[in-house]
Short mmCIF file of C-alpha atoms in Angstrom, two decimals:
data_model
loop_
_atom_site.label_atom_id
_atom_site.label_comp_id
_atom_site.label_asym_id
_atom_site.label_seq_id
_atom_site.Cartn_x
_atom_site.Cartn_y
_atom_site.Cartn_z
CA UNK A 1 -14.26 -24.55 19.34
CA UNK A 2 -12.05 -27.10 20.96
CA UNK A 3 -8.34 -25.67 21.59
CA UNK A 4 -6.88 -28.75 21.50
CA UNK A 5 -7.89 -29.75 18.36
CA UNK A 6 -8.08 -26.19 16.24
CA UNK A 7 -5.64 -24.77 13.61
CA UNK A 8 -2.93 -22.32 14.59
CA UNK A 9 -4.05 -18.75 15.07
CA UNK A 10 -4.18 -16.28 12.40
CA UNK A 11 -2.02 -13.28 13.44
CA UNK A 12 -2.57 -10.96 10.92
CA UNK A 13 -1.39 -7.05 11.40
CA UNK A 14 -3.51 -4.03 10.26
CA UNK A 15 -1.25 -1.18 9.01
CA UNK A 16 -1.20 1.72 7.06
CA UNK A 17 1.78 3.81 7.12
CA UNK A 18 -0.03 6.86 6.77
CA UNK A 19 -2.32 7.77 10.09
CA UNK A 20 -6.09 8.37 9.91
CA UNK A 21 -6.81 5.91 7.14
CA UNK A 22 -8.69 3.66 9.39
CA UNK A 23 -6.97 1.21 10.67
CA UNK A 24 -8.28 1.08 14.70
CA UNK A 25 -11.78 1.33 12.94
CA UNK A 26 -10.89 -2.09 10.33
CA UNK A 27 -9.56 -3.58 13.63
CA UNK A 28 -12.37 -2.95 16.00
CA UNK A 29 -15.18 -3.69 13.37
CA UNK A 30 -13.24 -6.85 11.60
CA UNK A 31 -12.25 -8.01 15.17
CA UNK A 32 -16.55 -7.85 16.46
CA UNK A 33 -17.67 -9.43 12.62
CA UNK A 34 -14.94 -12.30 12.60
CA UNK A 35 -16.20 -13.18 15.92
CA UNK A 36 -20.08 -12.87 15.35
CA UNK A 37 -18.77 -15.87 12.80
CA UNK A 38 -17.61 -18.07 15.89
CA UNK A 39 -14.02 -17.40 15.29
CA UNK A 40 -12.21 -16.55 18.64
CA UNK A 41 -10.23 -13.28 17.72
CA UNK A 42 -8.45 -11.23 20.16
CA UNK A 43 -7.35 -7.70 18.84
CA UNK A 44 -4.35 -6.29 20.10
CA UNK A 45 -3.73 -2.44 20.86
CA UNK A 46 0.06 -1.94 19.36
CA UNK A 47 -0.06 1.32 19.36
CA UNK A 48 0.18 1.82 23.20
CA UNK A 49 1.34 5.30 22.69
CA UNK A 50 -1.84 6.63 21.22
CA UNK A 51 -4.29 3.76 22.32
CA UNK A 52 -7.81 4.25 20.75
CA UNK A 53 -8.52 0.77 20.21
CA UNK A 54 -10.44 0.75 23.21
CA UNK A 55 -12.41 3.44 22.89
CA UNK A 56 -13.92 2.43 19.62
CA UNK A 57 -14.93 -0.93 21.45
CA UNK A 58 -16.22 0.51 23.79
CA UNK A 59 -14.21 -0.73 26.08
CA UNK A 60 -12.34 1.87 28.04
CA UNK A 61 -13.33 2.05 31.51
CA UNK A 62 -12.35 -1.60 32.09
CA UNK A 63 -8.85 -2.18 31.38
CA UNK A 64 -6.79 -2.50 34.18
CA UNK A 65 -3.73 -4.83 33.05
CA UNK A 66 -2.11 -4.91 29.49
CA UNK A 67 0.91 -7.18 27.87
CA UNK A 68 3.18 -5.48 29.91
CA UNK A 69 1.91 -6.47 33.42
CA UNK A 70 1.56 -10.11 31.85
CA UNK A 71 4.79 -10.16 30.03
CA UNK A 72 6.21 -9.30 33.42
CA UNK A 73 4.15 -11.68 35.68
CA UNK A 74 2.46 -9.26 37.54
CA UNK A 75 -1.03 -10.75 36.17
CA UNK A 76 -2.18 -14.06 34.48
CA UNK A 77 -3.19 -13.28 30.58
CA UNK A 78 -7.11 -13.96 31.52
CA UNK A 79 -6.99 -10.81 34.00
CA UNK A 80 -5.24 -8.36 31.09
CA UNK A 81 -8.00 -10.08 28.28
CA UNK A 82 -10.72 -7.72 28.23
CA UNK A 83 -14.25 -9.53 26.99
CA UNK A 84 -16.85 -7.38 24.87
CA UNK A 85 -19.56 -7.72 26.80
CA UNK A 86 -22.08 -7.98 23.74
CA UNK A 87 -19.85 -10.36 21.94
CA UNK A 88 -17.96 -12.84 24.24
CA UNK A 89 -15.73 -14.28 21.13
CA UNK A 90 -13.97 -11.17 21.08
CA UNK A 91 -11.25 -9.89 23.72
CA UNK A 92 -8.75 -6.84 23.58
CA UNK A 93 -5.56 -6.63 24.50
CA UNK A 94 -3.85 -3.64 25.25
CA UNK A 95 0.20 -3.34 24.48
CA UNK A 96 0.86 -0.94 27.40
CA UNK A 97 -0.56 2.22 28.93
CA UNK A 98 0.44 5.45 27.45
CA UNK A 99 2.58 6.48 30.45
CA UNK A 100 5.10 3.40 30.13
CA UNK A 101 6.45 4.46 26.48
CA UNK A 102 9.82 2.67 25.48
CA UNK A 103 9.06 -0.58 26.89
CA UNK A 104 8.22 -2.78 24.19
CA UNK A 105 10.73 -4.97 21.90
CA UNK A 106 10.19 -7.09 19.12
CA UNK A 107 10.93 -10.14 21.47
CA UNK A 108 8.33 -8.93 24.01
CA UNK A 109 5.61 -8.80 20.92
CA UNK A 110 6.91 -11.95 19.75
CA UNK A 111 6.17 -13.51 23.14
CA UNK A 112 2.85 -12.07 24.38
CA UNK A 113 1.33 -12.83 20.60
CA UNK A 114 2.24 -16.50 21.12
CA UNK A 115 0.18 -16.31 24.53
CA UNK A 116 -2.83 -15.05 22.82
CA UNK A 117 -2.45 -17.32 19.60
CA UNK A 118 -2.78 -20.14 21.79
CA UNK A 119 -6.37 -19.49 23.01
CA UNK A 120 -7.46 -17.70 19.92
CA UNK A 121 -8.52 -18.08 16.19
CA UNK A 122 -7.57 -14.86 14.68
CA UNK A 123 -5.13 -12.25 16.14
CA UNK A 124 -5.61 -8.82 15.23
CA UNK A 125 -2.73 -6.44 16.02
CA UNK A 126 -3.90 -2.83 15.00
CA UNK A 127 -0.46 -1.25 14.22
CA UNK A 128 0.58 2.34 15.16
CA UNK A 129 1.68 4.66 11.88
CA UNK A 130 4.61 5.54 10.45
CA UNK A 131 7.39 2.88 9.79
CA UNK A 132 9.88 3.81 12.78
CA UNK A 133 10.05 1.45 16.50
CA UNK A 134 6.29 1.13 16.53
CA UNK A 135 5.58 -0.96 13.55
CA UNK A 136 8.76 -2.55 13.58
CA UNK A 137 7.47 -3.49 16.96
CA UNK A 138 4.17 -4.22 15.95
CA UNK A 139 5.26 -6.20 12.93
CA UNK A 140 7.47 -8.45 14.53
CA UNK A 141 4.82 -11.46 15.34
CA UNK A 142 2.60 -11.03 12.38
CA UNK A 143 1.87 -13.99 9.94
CA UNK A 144 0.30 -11.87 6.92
CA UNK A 145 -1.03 -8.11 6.86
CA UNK A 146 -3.66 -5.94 5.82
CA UNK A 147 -2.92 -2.77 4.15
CA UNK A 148 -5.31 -0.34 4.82
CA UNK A 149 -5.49 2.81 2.65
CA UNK A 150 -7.81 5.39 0.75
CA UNK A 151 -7.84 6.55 -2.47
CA UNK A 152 -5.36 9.41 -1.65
CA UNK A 153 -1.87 10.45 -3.25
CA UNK A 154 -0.77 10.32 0.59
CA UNK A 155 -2.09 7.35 1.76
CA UNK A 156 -1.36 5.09 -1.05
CA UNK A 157 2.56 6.54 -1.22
CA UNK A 158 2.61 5.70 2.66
CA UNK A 159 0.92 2.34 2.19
CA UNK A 160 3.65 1.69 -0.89
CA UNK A 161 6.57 2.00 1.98
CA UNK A 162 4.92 -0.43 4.03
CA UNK A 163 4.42 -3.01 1.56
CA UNK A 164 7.90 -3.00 0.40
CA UNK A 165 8.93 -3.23 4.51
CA UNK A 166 6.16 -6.31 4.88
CA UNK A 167 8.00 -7.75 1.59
CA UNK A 168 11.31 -7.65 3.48
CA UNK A 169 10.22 -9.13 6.26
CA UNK A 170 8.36 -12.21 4.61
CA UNK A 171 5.02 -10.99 6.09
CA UNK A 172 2.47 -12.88 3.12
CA UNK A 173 0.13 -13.00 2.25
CA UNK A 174 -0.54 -8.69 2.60
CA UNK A 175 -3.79 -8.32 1.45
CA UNK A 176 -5.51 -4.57 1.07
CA UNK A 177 -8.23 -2.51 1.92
CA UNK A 178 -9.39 0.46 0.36
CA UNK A 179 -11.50 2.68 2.24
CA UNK A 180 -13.26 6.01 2.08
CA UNK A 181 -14.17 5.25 -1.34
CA UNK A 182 -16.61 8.29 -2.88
CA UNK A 183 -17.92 6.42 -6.31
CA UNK A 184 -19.28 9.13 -7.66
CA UNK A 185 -16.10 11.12 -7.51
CA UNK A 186 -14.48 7.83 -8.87
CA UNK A 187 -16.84 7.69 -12.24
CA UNK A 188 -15.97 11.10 -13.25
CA UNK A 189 -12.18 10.35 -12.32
CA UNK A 190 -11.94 13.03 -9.65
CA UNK A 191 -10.60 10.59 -7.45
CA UNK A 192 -8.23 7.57 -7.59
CA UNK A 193 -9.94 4.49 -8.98
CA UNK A 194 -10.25 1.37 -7.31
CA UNK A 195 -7.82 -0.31 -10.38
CA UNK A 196 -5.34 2.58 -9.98
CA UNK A 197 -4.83 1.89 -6.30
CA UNK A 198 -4.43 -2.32 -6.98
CA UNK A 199 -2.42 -1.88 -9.83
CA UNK A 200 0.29 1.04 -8.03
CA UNK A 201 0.36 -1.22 -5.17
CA UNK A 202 -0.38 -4.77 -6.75
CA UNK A 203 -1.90 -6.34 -4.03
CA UNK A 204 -5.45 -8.37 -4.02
CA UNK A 205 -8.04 -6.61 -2.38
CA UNK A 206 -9.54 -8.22 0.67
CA UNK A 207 -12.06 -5.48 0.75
CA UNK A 208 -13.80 -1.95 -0.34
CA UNK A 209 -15.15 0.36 2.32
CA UNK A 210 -17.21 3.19 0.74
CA UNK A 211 -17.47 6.72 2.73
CA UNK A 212 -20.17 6.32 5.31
CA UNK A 213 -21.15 8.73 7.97
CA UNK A 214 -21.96 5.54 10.22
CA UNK A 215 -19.00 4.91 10.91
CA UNK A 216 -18.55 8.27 12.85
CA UNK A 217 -21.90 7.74 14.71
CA UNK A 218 -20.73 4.67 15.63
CA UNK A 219 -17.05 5.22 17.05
CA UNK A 220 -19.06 8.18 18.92
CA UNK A 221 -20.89 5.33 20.53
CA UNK A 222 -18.42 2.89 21.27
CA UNK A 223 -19.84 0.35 19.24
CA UNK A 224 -18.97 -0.78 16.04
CA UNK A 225 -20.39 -1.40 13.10
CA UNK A 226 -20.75 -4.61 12.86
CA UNK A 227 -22.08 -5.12 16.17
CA UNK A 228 -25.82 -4.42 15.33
CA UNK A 229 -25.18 -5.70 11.97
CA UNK A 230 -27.35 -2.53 10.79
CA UNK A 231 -27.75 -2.35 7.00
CA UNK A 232 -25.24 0.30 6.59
CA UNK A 233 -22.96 -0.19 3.41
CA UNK A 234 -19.81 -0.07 5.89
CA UNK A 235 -21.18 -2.41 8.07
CA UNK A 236 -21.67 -4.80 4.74
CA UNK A 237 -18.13 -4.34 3.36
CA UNK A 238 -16.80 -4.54 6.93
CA UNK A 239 -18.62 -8.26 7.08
CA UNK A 240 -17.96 -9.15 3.83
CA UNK A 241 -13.90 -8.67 4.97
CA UNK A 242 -14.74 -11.04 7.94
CA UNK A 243 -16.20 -13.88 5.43
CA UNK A 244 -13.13 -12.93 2.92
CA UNK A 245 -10.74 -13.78 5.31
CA UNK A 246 -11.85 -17.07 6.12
CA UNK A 247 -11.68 -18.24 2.90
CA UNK A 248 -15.36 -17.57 1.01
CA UNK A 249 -15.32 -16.17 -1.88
CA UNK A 250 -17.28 -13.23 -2.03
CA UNK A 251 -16.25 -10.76 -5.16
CA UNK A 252 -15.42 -7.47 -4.22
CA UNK A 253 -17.34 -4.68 -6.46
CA UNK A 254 -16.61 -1.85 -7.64
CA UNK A 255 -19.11 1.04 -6.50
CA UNK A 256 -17.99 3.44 -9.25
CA UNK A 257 -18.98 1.15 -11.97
CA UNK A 258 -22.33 -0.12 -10.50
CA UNK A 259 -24.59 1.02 -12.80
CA UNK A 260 -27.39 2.60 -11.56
CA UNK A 261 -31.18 1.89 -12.59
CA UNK A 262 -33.68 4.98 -12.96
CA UNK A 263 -35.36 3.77 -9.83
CA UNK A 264 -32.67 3.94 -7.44
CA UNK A 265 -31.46 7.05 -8.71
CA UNK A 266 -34.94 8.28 -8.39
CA UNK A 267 -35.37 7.02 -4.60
CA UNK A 268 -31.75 8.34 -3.49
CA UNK A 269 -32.89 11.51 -4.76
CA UNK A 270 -36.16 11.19 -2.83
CA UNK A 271 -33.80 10.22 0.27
CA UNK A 272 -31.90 12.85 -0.13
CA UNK A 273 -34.58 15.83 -0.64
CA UNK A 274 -36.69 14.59 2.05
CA UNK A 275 -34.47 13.13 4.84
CA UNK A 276 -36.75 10.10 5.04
CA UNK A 277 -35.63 6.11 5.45
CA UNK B 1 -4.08 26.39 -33.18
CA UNK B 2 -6.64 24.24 -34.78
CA UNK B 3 -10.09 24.86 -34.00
CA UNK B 4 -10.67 22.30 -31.65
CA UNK B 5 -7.30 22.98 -29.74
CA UNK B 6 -9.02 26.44 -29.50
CA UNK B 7 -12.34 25.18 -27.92
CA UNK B 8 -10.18 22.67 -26.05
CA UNK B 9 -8.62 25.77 -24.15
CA UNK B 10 -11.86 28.13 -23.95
CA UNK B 11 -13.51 25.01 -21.69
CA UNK B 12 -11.02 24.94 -19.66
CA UNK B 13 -10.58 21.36 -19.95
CA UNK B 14 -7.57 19.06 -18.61
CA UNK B 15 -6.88 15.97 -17.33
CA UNK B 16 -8.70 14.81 -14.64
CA UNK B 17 -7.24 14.86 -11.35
CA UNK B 18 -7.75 11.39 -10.46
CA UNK B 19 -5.55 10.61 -13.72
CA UNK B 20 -3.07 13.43 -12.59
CA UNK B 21 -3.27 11.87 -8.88
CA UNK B 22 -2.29 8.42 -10.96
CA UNK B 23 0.81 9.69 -12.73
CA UNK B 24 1.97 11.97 -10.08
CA UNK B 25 1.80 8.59 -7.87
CA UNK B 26 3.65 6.48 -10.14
CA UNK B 27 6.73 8.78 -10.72
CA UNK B 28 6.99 9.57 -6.91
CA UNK B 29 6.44 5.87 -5.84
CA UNK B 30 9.30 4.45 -8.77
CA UNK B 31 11.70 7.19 -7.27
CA UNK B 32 10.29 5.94 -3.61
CA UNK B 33 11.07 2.49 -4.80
CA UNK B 34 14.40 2.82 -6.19
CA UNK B 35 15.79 4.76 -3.56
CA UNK B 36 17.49 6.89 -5.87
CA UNK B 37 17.57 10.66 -6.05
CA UNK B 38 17.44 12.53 -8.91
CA UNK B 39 20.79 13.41 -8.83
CA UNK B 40 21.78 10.59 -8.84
CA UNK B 41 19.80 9.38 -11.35
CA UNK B 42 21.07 12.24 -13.74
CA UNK B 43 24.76 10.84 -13.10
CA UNK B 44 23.63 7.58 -14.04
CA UNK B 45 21.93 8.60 -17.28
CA UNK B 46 24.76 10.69 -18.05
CA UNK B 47 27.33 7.53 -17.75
CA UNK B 48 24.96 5.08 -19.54
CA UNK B 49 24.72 7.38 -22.49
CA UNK B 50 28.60 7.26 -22.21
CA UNK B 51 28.93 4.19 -22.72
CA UNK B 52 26.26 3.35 -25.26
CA UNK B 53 27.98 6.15 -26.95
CA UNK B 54 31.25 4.29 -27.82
CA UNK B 55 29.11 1.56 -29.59
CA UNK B 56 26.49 3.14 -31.61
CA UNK B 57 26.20 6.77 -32.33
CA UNK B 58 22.88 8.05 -30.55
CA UNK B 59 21.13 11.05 -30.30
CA UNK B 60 22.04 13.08 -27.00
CA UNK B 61 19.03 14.92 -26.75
CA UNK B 62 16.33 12.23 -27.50
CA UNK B 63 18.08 9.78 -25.28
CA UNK B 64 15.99 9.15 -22.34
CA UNK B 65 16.78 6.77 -18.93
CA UNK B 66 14.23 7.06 -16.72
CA UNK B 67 12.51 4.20 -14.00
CA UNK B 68 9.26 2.79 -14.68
CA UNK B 69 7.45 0.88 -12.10
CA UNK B 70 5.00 -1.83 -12.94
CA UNK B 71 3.74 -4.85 -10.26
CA UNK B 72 5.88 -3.29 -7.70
CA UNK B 73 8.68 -4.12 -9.47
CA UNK B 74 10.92 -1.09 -10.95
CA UNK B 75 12.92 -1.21 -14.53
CA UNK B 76 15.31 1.00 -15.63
CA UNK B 77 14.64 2.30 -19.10
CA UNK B 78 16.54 3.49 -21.37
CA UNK B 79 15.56 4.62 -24.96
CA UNK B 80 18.36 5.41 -27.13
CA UNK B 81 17.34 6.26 -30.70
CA UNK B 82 20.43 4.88 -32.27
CA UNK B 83 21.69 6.95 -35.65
CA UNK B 84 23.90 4.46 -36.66
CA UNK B 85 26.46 1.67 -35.03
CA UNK B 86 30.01 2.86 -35.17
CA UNK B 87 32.56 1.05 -37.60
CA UNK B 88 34.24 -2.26 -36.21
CA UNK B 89 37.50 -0.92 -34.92
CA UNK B 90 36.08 1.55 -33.44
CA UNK B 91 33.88 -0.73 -31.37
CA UNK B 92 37.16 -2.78 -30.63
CA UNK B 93 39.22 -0.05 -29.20
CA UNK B 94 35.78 0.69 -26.97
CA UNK B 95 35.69 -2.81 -26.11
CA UNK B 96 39.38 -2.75 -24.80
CA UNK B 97 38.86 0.67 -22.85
CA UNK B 98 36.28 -0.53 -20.92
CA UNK B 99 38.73 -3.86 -20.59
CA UNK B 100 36.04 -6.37 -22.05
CA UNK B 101 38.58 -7.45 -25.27
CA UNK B 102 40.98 -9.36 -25.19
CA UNK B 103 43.49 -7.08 -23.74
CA UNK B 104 45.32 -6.05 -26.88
CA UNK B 105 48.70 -3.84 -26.28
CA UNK B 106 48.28 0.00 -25.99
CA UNK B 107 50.11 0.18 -29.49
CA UNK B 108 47.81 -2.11 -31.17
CA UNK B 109 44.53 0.03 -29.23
CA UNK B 110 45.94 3.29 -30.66
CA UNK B 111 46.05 2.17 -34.40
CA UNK B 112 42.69 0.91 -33.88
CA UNK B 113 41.39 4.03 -32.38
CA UNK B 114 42.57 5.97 -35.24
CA UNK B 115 39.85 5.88 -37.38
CA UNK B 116 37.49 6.86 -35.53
CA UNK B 117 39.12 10.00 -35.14
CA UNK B 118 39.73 10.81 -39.46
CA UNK B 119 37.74 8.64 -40.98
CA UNK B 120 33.91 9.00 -41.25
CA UNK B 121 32.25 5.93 -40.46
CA UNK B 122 31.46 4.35 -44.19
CA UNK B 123 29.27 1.75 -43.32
CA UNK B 124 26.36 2.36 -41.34
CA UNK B 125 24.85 -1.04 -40.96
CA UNK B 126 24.85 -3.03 -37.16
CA UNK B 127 28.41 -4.23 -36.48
CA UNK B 128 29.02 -7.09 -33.73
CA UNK B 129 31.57 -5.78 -31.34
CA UNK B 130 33.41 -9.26 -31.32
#
């Protein structure tokens, strides 16, 4: 895609208030699917405290600058850039290294995210949790959001704060995800249904990640999801985000309410029992 | 007990907690919202039900003021069950305490609050406080 002639970047900020919800993960796998669709997308590490962005890419033994050694001319933005070697569209972008804490301002974000929007199509910034420096940090160059949370009393009150702080701050639009959803404790209402969550937080949902043990073997590996585009239902929803975002219209379903056929029932069970396909 | 209350128990059955996780959310999240304690809250409650009280006579201990939360956007509500409005000078003199009328002398506000203090209220029907 010609730079010259593209639209401006979307900078779009992954948060969840709460941590462990799965934001890194959303970032690493969304950042690989949007640009397996062409779309130049550079992810960027905000959370330079606890950095794990990396790692899930797979990308850890070759970062040797971040936006602090650019910010401060030590290194051209192309040397800090690190390229996914399976997946050339994509580059990460560390904030800092965990040793140089205190160091970023809202101005600095401001100005290394304008850098990177230049020479990109997306711009991911995976925000650190809670709502103190670090998001307000993170925050301060995002366009729109995407609220990540699960179907959890915690998580969704956490993900509540941050919407009414995006809200504030004229971040639109803030789209969510919900992840870790279990639909079989959704049907018999052991959990928080996917209608509870929109309507306590009344946002449109961009996307619906069910629980899948994948996603472990894959952050084990260092490569997401997405990246084999393996059949795996996370892998799907993760995708299905990607396509969401840039503008098809793919209707999100609800797994608790997909009714199930004899057959299927009858071939998870054999699944199950026997450990087989 | 009816019957069925009876079984009801002997199952063992309540709500389930995905519903529970649902309401518990909503009354944390409109206190979240509002920023407002529960103390605070109570204070308010306490000096709405004041003030509703020198229009209509209500009923203390059905009155309710709580906040309800719907679309992200949180509404104090208040249900009053009224008993019945209070007679029109009455509602005058409350006007002027609360310095809405027009300002009549203290003399003038005492006459008017008399009856309110001997005289029943004789007609029960919705006054306008004019």
């Amino acid at each position: 895609m010609d730079a010259v002639t593209s639209a401006p970047a979307r900078i779009i900020l992954i948060c969840s208030g709460k941590g462990g919800v799965g934001k890194t993960t959303l970032t690493a796998n969304l950042g690989i699917a949007l640009a397996r669709l062409g779309e130049r997308t550079v992810v960027l590490d905000a959370d330079f405290g606890l950095r794990n962005l990396d790692l899930l890419l797979g990308l850890e033994n070759r970062i040797v600058y971040t936006a602090q050694e650019v910010l401060a001319e030590t290194c051209r933005l192309e040397q800090a850039l690190v390229k996914h070697k399976l997946e050339p569209n994509l580059a990460l972008l560390p904030a800092g290294n965990p040793r140089m804490l205190e160091w970023l301002t809202p101005e600095d974000m401001q100005r290394i995210v304008a850098m990177v929007a230049e020479r990109a199509d997306f711009v991911l910034i995976d925000c650190p949790a809670g709502i103190e420096d670090g998001f307000k940090n993170a925050a301060a160059a995002a366009r729109e959001a995407i609220v990540i949370t699960t179907p959890e009393v915690s998580a969704v009150r956490d993900a509540d704060r941050v919407i009414g702080l995006l809200n504030t701050r004229g971040v639109a639009p803030v789209q969510l995800v919900l992840n870790r959803v279990r639909p079989r404790m959704m049907a018999s209402q052991e959990m928080l249904g996917v209608n509870d969550v929109t309507d306590i937080l009344a946002l449109p949902l961009v996307g619906l990640v069910v629980e899948d043990e994948q996603v472990i073997v894959s952050t084990n590996r260092g490569e997401p999801l997405t990246l084999n585009g393996n059949g795996s239902p996370a892998a799907k929803a993760y995708q299905n985000i990607a396509r969401r975002l840039r503008g098809e219209d793919i209707p999100v379903e609800d797994p608790s309410k997909a009714r199930r056929g004899l057959r299927a029932r009858l071939m998870n069970k054999i699944r199950k029992t026997t450990g087989l396909f | 007990m009816t019957l069925f209350d009876f079984i009801q128990r002997l199952l063992g059955r309540q709500k389930p907690s995905g519903t529970m996780a649902k309401e518990r959310l909503q009354l944390v999240l409109a206190h979240d919202r509002s920023d407002l304690n529960p103390e605070l809250l109570e204070q308010m409650r306490r000096e709405i039900l004041e003030v509703v009280q020198r229009y209509v006579e209500i009923d203390i201990e059905e009155g309710d003021v709580s906040l309800e939360t719907e679309d992200r956007v949180t509404a104090l509500v208040a249900n009053l069950p009224i008993k019945r409005a209070r007679p029109l000078p009455a509602l005058v003199a409350a006007a002027a305490a609360v310095g809405m009328a027009q300002a009549p002398d203290p003399e003038a506000q005492q006459e008017l609050a008399l009856p309110l203090a001997c005289e029943p209220a004789e007609d029960p029907s919705p006054a306008d406080p004019d």
